[in-house]
Short mmCIF file of C-alpha atoms in Angstrom, two decimals:
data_model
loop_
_atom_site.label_atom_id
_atom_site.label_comp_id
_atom_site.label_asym_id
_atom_site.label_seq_id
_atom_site.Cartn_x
_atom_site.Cartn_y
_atom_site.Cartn_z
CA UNK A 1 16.90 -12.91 -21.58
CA UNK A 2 17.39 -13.21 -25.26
CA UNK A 3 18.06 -9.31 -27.02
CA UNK A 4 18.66 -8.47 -30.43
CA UNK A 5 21.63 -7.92 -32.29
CA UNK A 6 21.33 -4.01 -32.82
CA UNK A 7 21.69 -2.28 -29.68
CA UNK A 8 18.94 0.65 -30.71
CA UNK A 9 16.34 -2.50 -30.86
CA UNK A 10 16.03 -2.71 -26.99
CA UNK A 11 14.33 0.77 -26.58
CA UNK A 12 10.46 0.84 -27.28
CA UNK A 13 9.49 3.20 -29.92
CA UNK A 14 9.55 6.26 -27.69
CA UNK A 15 13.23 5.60 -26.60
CA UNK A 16 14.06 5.03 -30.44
CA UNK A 17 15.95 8.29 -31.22
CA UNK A 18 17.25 9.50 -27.85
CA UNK A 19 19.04 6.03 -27.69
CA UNK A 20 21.23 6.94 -30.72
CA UNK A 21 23.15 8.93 -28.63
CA UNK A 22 25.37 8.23 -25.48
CA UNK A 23 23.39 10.67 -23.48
CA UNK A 24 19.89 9.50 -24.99
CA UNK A 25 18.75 7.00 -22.07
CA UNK A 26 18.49 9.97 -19.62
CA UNK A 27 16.18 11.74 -21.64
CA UNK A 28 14.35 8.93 -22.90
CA UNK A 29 14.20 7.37 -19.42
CA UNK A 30 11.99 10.15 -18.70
CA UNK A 31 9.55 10.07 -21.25
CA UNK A 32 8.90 6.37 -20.88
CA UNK A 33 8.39 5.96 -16.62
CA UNK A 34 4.99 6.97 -16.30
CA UNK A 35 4.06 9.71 -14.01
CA UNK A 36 2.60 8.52 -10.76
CA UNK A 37 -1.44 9.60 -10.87
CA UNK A 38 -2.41 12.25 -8.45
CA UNK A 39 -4.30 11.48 -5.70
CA UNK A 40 -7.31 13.05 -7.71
CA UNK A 41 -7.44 10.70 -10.17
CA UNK A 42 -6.72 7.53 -7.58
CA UNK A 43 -9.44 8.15 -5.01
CA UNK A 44 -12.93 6.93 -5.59
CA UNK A 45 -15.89 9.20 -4.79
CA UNK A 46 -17.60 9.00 -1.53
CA UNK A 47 -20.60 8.15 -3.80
CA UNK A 48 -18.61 5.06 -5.41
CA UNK A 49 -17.50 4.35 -2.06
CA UNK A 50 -21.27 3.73 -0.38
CA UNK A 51 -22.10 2.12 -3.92
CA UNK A 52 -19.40 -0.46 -3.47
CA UNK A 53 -20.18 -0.84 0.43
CA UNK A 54 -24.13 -1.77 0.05
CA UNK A 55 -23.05 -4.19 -2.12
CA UNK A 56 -20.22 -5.66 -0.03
CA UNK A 57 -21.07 -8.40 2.22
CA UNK A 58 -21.55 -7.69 5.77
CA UNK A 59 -19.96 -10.71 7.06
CA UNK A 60 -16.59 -10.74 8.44
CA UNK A 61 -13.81 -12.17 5.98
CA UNK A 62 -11.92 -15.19 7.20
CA UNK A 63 -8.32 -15.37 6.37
CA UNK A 64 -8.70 -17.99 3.41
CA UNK A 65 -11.25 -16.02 2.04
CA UNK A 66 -8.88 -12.88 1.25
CA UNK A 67 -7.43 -13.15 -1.80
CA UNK A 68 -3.84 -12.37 -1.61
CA UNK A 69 -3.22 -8.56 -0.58
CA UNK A 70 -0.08 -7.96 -3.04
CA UNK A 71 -2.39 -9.05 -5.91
CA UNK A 72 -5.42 -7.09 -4.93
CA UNK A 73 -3.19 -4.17 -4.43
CA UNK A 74 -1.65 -4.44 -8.20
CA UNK A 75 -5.58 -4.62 -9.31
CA UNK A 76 -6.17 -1.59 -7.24
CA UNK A 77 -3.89 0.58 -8.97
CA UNK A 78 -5.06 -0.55 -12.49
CA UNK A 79 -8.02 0.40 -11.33
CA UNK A 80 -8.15 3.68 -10.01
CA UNK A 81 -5.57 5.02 -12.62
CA UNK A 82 -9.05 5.05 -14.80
CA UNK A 83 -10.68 6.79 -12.15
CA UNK A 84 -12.39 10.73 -13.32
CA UNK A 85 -10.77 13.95 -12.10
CA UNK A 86 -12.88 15.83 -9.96
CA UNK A 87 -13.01 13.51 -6.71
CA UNK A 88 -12.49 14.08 -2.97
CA UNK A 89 -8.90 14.26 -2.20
CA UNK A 90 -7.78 11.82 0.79
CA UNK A 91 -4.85 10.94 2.45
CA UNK A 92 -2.98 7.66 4.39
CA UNK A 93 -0.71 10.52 6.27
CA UNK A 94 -4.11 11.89 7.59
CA UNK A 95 -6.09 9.01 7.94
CA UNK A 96 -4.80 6.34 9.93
CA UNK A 97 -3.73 3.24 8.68
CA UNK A 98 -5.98 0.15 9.11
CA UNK A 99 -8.95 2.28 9.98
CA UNK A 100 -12.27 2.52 8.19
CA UNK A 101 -14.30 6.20 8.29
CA UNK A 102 -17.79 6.09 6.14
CA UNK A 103 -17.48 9.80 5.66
CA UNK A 104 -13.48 9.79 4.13
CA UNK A 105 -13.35 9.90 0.52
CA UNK A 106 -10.37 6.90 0.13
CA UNK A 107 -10.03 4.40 2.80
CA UNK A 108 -6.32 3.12 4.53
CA UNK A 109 -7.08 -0.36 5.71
CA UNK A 110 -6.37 -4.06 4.33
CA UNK A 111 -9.91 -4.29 2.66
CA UNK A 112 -9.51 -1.09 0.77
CA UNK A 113 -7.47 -3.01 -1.80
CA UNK A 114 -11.21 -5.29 -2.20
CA UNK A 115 -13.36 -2.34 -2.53
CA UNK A 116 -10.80 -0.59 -4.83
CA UNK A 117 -11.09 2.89 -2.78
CA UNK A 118 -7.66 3.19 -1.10
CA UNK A 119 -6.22 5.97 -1.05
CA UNK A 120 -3.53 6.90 -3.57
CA UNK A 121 -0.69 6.85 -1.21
CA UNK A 122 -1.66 3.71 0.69
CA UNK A 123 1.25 1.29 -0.72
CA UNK A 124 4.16 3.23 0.79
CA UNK A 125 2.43 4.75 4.14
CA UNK A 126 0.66 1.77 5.38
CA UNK A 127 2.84 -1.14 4.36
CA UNK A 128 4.58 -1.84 7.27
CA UNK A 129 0.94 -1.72 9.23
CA UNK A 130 0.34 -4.40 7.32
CA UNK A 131 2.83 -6.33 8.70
CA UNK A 132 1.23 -7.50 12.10
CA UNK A 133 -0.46 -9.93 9.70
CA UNK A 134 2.66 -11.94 7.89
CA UNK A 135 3.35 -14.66 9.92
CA UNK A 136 7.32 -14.35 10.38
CA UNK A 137 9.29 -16.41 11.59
CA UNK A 138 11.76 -15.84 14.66
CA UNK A 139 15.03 -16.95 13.64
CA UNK A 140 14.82 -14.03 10.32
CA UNK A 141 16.38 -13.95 7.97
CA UNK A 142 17.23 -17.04 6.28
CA UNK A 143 20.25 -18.24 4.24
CA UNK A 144 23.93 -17.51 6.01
CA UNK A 145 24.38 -14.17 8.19
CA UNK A 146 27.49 -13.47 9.68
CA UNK A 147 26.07 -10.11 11.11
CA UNK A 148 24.28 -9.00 14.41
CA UNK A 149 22.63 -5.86 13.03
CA UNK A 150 21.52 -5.15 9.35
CA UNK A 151 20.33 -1.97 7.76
CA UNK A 152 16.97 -1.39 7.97
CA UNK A 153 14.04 -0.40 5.18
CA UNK A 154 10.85 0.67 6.41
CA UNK A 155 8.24 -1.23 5.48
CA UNK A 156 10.42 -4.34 4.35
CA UNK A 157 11.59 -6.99 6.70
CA UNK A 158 14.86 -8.82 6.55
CA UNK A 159 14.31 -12.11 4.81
CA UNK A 160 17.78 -13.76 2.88
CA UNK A 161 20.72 -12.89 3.78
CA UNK A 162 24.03 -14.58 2.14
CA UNK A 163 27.36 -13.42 3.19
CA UNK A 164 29.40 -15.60 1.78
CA UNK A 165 31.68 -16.24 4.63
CA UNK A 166 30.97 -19.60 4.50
CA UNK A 167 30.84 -21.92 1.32
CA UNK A 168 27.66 -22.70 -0.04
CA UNK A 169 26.73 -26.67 -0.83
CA UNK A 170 24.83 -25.90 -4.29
CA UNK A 171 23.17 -29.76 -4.08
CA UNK A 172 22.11 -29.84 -0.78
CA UNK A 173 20.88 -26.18 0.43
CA UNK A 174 17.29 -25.71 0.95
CA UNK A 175 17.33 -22.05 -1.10
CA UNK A 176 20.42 -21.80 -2.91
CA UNK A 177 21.51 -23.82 -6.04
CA UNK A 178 22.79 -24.01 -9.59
CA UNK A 179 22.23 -23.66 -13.45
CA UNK A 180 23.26 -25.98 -15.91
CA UNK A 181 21.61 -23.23 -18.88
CA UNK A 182 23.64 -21.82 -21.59
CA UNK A 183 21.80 -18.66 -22.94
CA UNK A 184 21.07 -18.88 -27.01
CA UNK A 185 23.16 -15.03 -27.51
CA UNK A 186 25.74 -15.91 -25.02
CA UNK A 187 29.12 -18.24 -25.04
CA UNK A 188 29.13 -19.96 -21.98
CA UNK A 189 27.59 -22.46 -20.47
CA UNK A 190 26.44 -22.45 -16.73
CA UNK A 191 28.16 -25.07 -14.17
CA UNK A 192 28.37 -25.84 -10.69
CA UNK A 193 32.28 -25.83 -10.49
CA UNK A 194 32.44 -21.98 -11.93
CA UNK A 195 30.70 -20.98 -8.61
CA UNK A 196 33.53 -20.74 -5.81
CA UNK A 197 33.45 -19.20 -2.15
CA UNK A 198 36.94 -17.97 -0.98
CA UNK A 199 37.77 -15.30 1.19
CA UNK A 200 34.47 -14.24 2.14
CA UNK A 201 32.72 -13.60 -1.08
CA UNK A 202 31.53 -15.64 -3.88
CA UNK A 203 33.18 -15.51 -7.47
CA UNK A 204 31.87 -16.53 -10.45
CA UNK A 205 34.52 -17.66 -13.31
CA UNK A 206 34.17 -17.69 -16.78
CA UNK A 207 36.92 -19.61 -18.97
CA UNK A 208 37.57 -21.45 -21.66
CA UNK A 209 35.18 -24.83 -22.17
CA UNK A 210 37.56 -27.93 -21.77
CA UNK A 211 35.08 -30.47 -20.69
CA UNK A 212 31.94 -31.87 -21.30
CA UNK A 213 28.04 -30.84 -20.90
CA UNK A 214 25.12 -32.78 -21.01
CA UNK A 215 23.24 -31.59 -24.07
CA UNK A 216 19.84 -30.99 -22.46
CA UNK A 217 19.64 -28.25 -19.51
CA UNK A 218 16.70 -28.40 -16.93
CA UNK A 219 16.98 -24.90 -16.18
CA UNK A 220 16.30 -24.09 -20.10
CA UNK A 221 13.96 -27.15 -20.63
CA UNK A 222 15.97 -27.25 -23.97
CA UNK A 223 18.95 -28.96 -25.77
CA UNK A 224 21.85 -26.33 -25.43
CA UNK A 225 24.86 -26.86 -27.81
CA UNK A 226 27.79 -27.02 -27.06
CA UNK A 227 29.49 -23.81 -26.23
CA UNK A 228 33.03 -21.96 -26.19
CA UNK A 229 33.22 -20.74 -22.65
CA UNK A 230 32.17 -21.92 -19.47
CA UNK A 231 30.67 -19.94 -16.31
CA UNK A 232 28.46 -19.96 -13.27
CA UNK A 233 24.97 -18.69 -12.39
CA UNK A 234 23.34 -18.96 -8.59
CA UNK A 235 20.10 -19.23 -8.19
CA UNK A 236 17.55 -19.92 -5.93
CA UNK A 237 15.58 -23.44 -6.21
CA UNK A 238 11.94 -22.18 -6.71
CA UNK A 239 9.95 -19.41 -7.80
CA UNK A 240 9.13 -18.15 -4.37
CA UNK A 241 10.49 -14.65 -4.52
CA UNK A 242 8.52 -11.38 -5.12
CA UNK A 243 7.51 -8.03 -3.57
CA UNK A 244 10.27 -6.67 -2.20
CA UNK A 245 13.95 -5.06 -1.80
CA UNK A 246 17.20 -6.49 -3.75
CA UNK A 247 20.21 -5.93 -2.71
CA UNK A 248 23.60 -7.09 -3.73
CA UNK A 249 27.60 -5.76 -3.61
CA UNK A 250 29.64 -6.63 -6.27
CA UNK A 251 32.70 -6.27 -8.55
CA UNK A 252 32.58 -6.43 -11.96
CA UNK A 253 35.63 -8.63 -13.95
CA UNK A 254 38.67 -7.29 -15.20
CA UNK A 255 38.50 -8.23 -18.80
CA UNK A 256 41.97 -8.15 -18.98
CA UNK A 257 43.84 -8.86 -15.18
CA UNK A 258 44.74 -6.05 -12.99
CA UNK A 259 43.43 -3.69 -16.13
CA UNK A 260 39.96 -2.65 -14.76
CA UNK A 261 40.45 0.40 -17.25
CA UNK A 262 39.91 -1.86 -20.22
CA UNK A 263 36.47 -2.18 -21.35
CA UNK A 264 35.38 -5.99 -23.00
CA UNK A 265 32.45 -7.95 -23.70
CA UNK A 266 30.67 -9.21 -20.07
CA UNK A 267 27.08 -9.30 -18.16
CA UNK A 268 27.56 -9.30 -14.68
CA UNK A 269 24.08 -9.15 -12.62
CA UNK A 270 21.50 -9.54 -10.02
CA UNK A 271 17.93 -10.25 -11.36
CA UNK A 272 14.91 -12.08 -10.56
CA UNK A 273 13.47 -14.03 -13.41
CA UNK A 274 10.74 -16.56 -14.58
CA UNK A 275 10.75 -18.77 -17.54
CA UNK A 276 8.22 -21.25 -17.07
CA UNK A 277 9.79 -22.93 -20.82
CA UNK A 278 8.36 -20.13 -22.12
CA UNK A 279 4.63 -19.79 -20.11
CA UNK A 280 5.54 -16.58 -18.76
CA UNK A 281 8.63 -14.54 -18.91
CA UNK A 282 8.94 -11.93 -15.45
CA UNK A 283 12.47 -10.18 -15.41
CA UNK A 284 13.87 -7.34 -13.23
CA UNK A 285 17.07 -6.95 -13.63
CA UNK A 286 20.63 -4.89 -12.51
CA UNK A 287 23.30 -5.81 -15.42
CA UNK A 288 26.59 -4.50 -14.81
CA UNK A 289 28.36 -4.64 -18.17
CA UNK A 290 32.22 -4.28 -20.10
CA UNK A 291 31.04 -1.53 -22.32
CA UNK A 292 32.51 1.39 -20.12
CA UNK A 293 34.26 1.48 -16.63
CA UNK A 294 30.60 3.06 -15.58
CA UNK A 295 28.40 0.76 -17.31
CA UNK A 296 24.72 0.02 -15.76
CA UNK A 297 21.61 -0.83 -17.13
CA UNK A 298 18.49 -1.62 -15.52
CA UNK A 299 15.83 -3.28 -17.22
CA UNK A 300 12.35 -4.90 -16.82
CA UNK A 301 10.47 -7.95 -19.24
CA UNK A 302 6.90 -9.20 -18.66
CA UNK A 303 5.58 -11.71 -21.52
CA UNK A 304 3.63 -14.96 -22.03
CA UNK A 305 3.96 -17.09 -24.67
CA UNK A 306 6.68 -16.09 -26.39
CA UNK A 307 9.88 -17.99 -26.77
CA UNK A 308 11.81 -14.90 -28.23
CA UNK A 309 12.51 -11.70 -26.99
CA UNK A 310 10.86 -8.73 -28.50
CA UNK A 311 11.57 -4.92 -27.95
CA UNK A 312 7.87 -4.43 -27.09
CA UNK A 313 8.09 -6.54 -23.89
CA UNK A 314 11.13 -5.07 -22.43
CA UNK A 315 11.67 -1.19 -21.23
CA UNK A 316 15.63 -0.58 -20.58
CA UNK A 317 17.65 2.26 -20.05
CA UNK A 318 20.89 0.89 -21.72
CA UNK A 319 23.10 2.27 -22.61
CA UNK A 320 23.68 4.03 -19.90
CA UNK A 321 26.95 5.43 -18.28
CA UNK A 322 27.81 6.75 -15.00
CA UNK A 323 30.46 9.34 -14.73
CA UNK A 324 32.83 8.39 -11.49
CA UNK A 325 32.17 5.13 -11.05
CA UNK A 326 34.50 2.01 -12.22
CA UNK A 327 32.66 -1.16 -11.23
CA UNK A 328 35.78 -3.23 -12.01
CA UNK A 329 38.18 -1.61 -9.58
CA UNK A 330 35.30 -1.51 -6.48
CA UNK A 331 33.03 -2.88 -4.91
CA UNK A 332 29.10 -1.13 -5.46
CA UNK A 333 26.10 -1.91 -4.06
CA UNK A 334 23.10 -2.41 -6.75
CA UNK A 335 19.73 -2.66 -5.42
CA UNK A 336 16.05 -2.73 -6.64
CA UNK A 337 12.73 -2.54 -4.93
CA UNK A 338 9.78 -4.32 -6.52
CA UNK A 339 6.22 -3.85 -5.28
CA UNK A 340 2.61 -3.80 -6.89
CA UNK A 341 3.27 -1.48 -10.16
CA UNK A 342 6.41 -0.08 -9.43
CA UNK A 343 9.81 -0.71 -9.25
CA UNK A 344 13.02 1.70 -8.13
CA UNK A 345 16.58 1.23 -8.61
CA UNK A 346 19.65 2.39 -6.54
CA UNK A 347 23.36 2.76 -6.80
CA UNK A 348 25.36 2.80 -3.91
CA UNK A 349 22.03 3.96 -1.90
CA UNK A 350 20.67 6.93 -4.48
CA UNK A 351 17.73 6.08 -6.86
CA UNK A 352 18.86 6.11 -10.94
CA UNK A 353 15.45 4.56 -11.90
CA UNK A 354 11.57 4.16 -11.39
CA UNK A 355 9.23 2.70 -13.84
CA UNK A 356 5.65 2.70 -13.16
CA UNK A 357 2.71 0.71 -15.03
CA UNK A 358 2.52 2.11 -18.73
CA UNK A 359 2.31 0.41 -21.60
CA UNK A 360 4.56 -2.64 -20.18
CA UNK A 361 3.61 -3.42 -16.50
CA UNK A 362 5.65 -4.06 -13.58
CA UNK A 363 5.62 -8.08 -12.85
CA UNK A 364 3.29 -9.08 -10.48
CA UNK A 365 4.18 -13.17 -10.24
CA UNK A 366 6.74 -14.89 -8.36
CA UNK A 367 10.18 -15.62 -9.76
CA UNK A 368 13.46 -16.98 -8.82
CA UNK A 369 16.72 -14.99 -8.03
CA UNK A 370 19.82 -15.29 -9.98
CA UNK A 371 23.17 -14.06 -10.14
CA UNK A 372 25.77 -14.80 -12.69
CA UNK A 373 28.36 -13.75 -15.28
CA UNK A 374 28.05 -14.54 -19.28
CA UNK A 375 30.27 -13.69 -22.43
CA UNK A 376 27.90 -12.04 -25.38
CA UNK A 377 28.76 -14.24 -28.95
CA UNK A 378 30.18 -12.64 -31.67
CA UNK A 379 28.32 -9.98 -33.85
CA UNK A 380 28.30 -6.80 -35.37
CA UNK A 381 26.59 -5.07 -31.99
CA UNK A 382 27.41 -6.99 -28.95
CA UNK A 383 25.40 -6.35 -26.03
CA UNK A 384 27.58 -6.19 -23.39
CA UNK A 385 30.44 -4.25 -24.45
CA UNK A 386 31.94 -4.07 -28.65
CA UNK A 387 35.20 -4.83 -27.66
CA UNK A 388 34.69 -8.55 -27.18
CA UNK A 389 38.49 -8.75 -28.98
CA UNK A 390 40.11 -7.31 -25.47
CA UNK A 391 38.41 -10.07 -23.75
CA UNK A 392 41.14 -12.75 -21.44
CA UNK A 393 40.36 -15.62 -19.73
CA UNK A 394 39.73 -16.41 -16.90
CA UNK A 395 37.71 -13.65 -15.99
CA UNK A 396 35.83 -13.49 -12.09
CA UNK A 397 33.41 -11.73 -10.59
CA UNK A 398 32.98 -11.64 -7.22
CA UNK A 399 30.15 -11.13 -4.37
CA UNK A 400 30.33 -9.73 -0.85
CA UNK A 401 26.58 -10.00 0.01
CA UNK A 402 23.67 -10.49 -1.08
CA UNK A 403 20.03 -9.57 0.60
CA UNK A 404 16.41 -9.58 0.22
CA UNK A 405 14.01 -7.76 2.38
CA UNK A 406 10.16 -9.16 1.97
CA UNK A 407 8.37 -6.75 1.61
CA UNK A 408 5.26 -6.49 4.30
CA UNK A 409 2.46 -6.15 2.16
CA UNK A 410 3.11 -9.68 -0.08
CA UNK A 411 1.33 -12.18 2.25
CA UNK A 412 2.31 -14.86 0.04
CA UNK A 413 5.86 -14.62 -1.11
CA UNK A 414 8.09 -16.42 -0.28
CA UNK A 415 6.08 -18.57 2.13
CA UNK A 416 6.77 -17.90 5.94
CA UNK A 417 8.55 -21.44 6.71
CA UNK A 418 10.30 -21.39 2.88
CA UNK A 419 8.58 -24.34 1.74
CA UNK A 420 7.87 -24.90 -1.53
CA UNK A 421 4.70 -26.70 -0.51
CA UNK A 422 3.12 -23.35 -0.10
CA UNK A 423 3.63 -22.68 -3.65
CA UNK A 424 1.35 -23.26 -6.51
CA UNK A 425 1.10 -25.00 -9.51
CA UNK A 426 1.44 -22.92 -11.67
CA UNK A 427 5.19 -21.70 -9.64
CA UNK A 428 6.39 -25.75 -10.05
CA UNK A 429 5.31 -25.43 -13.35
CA UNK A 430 9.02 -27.18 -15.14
CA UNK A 431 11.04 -25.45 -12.14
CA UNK A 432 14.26 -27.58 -12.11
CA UNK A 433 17.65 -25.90 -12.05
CA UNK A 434 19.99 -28.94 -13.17
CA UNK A 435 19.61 -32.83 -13.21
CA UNK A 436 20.93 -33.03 -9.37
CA UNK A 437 18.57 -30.46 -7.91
CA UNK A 438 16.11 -33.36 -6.91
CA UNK A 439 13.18 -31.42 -8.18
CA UNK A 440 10.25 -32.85 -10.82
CA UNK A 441 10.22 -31.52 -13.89
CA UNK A 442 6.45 -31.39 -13.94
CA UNK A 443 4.54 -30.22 -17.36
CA UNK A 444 5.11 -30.05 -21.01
CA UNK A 445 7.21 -27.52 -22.84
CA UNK A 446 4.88 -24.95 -24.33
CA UNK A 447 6.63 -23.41 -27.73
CA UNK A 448 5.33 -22.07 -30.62
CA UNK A 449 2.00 -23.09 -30.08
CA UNK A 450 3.17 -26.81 -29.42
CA UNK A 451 3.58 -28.90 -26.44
CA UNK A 452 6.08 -31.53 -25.98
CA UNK A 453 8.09 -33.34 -22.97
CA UNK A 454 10.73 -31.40 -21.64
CA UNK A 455 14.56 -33.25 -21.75
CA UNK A 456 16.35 -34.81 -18.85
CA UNK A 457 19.77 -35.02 -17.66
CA UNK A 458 21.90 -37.56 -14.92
CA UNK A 459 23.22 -36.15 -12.24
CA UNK A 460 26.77 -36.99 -12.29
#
């Protein structure tokens, strides 16, 4: 999560001059989300179609022998956004879903994603079709739900749900757990004693750093030194969460108390992130920040092999500003869905953002969810907020819920009974959170072009 001094650098090159202006992410937010293709140029032919089906096998597939539908779908629309103008125009609302017809120019079932003919609309009418086949469990959703009845999203199904009524034990819980990181352009350092539950919702502290840190953090694979601030980041154990709907309402800090009209330096979020030691970096992210009373920015990353961020591997729309809204003095609810080449934002319930596959695609491999608070460091351009001088601590966040909704067409993630022995790899791949989380830090640490063993800390 590493960004640049200069606040200008975190725009690609087509955001670079409407981003020197306050109002410049609106504008440039619409010339970098990438039009979704017409249907013309997403349908095969019905001559491609018949090509594709004499040479398709005419045996039936078995279940291990389909390759995992969120994946195929992703490949799908990479494929077909190549496709000529000039086809047969076809239809999911028409055609029903998980039926075949040999005469339809795109097709609406499960195998169309194989065959790469579905039809362009396919992802959001026939998703929650595909449901009958996730095997679900019948105590849903997981985690700590103090509710009867939850909102509903069609073609998502209620997964994770954390109240917070209840306090959660950050050693012991089979999702939930801590991060003993520090990030490289921040101040504090993560601990487990900055998380708190009182009240019914979670807070998240950051003050000043009077005790001692191990030097090495599992969660970074790295030595962190020793910082000036201490804080608190939840996250989940594994990278076992994907396709789907985010959801989480919050209040940002008061940078100075009972002042929630002073702006500061602070990162308040809800994101979902891998950072395999540097393998691959996915990152979707809702970052409240201190900058204004309206502050919001939404942002996506998708790298491998790099152990620095770049401006070509993130698309952002900060700065942005939203008139009427002080996220210190309320409560809002941020929320993102992520599926197969697209992702949409919302704010309190209305959509601010969509990015499509462009130049930078939408992350397509499992990650971990986190939520936390951090103080920028010192410099000329502070992301975050430039008053970092108005900053008093303590300073708290706080949580009243958090949810995910799987969405229906991942068959994979997170596995039905949440165990991490359904995961690959490639997902365990150096996946501990903090030197009491009981989990292997299995691999080398692959950095600028070199491998070496990753540090360890005691639990203590």
């Amino acid at each position: 999560m590493e960004k640049l001094a200069m606040p200008i650098l975190f725009f690609t090159p087509l955001l670079w001059t409407a981003c020197l202006s306050e109002d410049g992410p609106t504008s440039a937010l619409q010339e970098t989300v990438a039009p979704a293709a017409t249907a013309e140029e997403q349908c095969l032919s019905l001559r491609q179609l018949r090509g594709q089906l004499l040479q398709a096998d005419d045996r039936e597939f078995h279940e291990d022998q389909i390759m995992d539908h969120a994946t195929e779908i992703s490949r799908w629309q990479n494929e077909t956004s190549r496709v000529h103008k000039g086809t047969i125009v076809g239809s999911c609302k028409t055609y029903p879903c998980g039926t075949f017809g040999k005469d339809r120019s795109c097709q609406c079932n499960d195998r169309c994603t194989r065959y790469k003919n579905c039809c362009a609309d396919y992802v959001e009418q026939c998703a929650s079709h595909e449901s009958n086949r996730m095997v679900a469990p019948a105590h849903l959703p997981y985690g700590h739900p103090s509710l009867k009845n939850y909102p509903r999203h069609n073609g998502f199904t209620l997964w994770l749900v954390e109240d917070f009524d209840q306090p959660i034990d950050l050693d012991n819980d089979p999702i939930w757990t801590w991060s003993d990181g520090g990030l490289k352009e921040g101040q504090v350092r993560f601990t487990k004693e900055q998380i708190s539950f009182n009240g019914g919702k979670m807070q998240i502290r950051v003050q000043k750093n009077t005790g001692s840190q191990q030097p090495c953090s599992h969660a970074q694979t790295e030595i962190v030194p020793r910082k000036p601030l201490v804080s608190g980041e939840l996250r989940t154990r594994y990278n076992m969460f994907r396709y789907g709907r985010y959801e989480v309402r919050m209040r940002a800090p008061h940078v100075q108390f009972l002042k929630p009209q002073v702006d500061g330096n602070f990162v308040a979020s809800m994101f979902v992130f891998r950072a395999a030691s540097f393998r691959h970096w996915r990152e979707v992210d809702v970052e409240v920040t201190g900058r204004r009373a309206g502050a919001i920015s939404t942002n996506v990353l998708n790298a491998d092999h790099t152990s620095r961020w770049h401006r070509w591997i993130e698309q952002t729309d900060y700065p942005k500003t939203y008139p009427g809204i002080n996220v210190r003095a309320e409560f809002h609810t941020y929320a993102f869905e992520w599926l197969p080449g697209v992702i949409r934002w919302y704010i309190d319930g209305r959509k601010v953002r969509e990015k499509r596959n462009d130049n930078l695609k939408v992350p397509e491999m499992s990650a971990k969810v986190m939520l936390n608070l951090w103080i920028y460091r010192p410099t000329k351009y502070p992301f975050g907020g430039f008053e970092l001088k108005n900053d008093r601590f303590p300073m708290q966040s706080e949580y009243d819920w958090f949810r995910f909704y799987r969405w229906n067409g991942d068959m994979h993630y997170p596995p039905s009974d949440m165990d991490p022995k359904g995961l690959s790899k490639d997902d365990l791949y150096l996946t501990s959170n903090n030197p009491c989380d009981g989990i292997p830090q299995v691999g080398l640490v692959e950095k600028n072009g070199r491998q070496y063993p990753a540090c360890y800390a005691k639990c203590r």
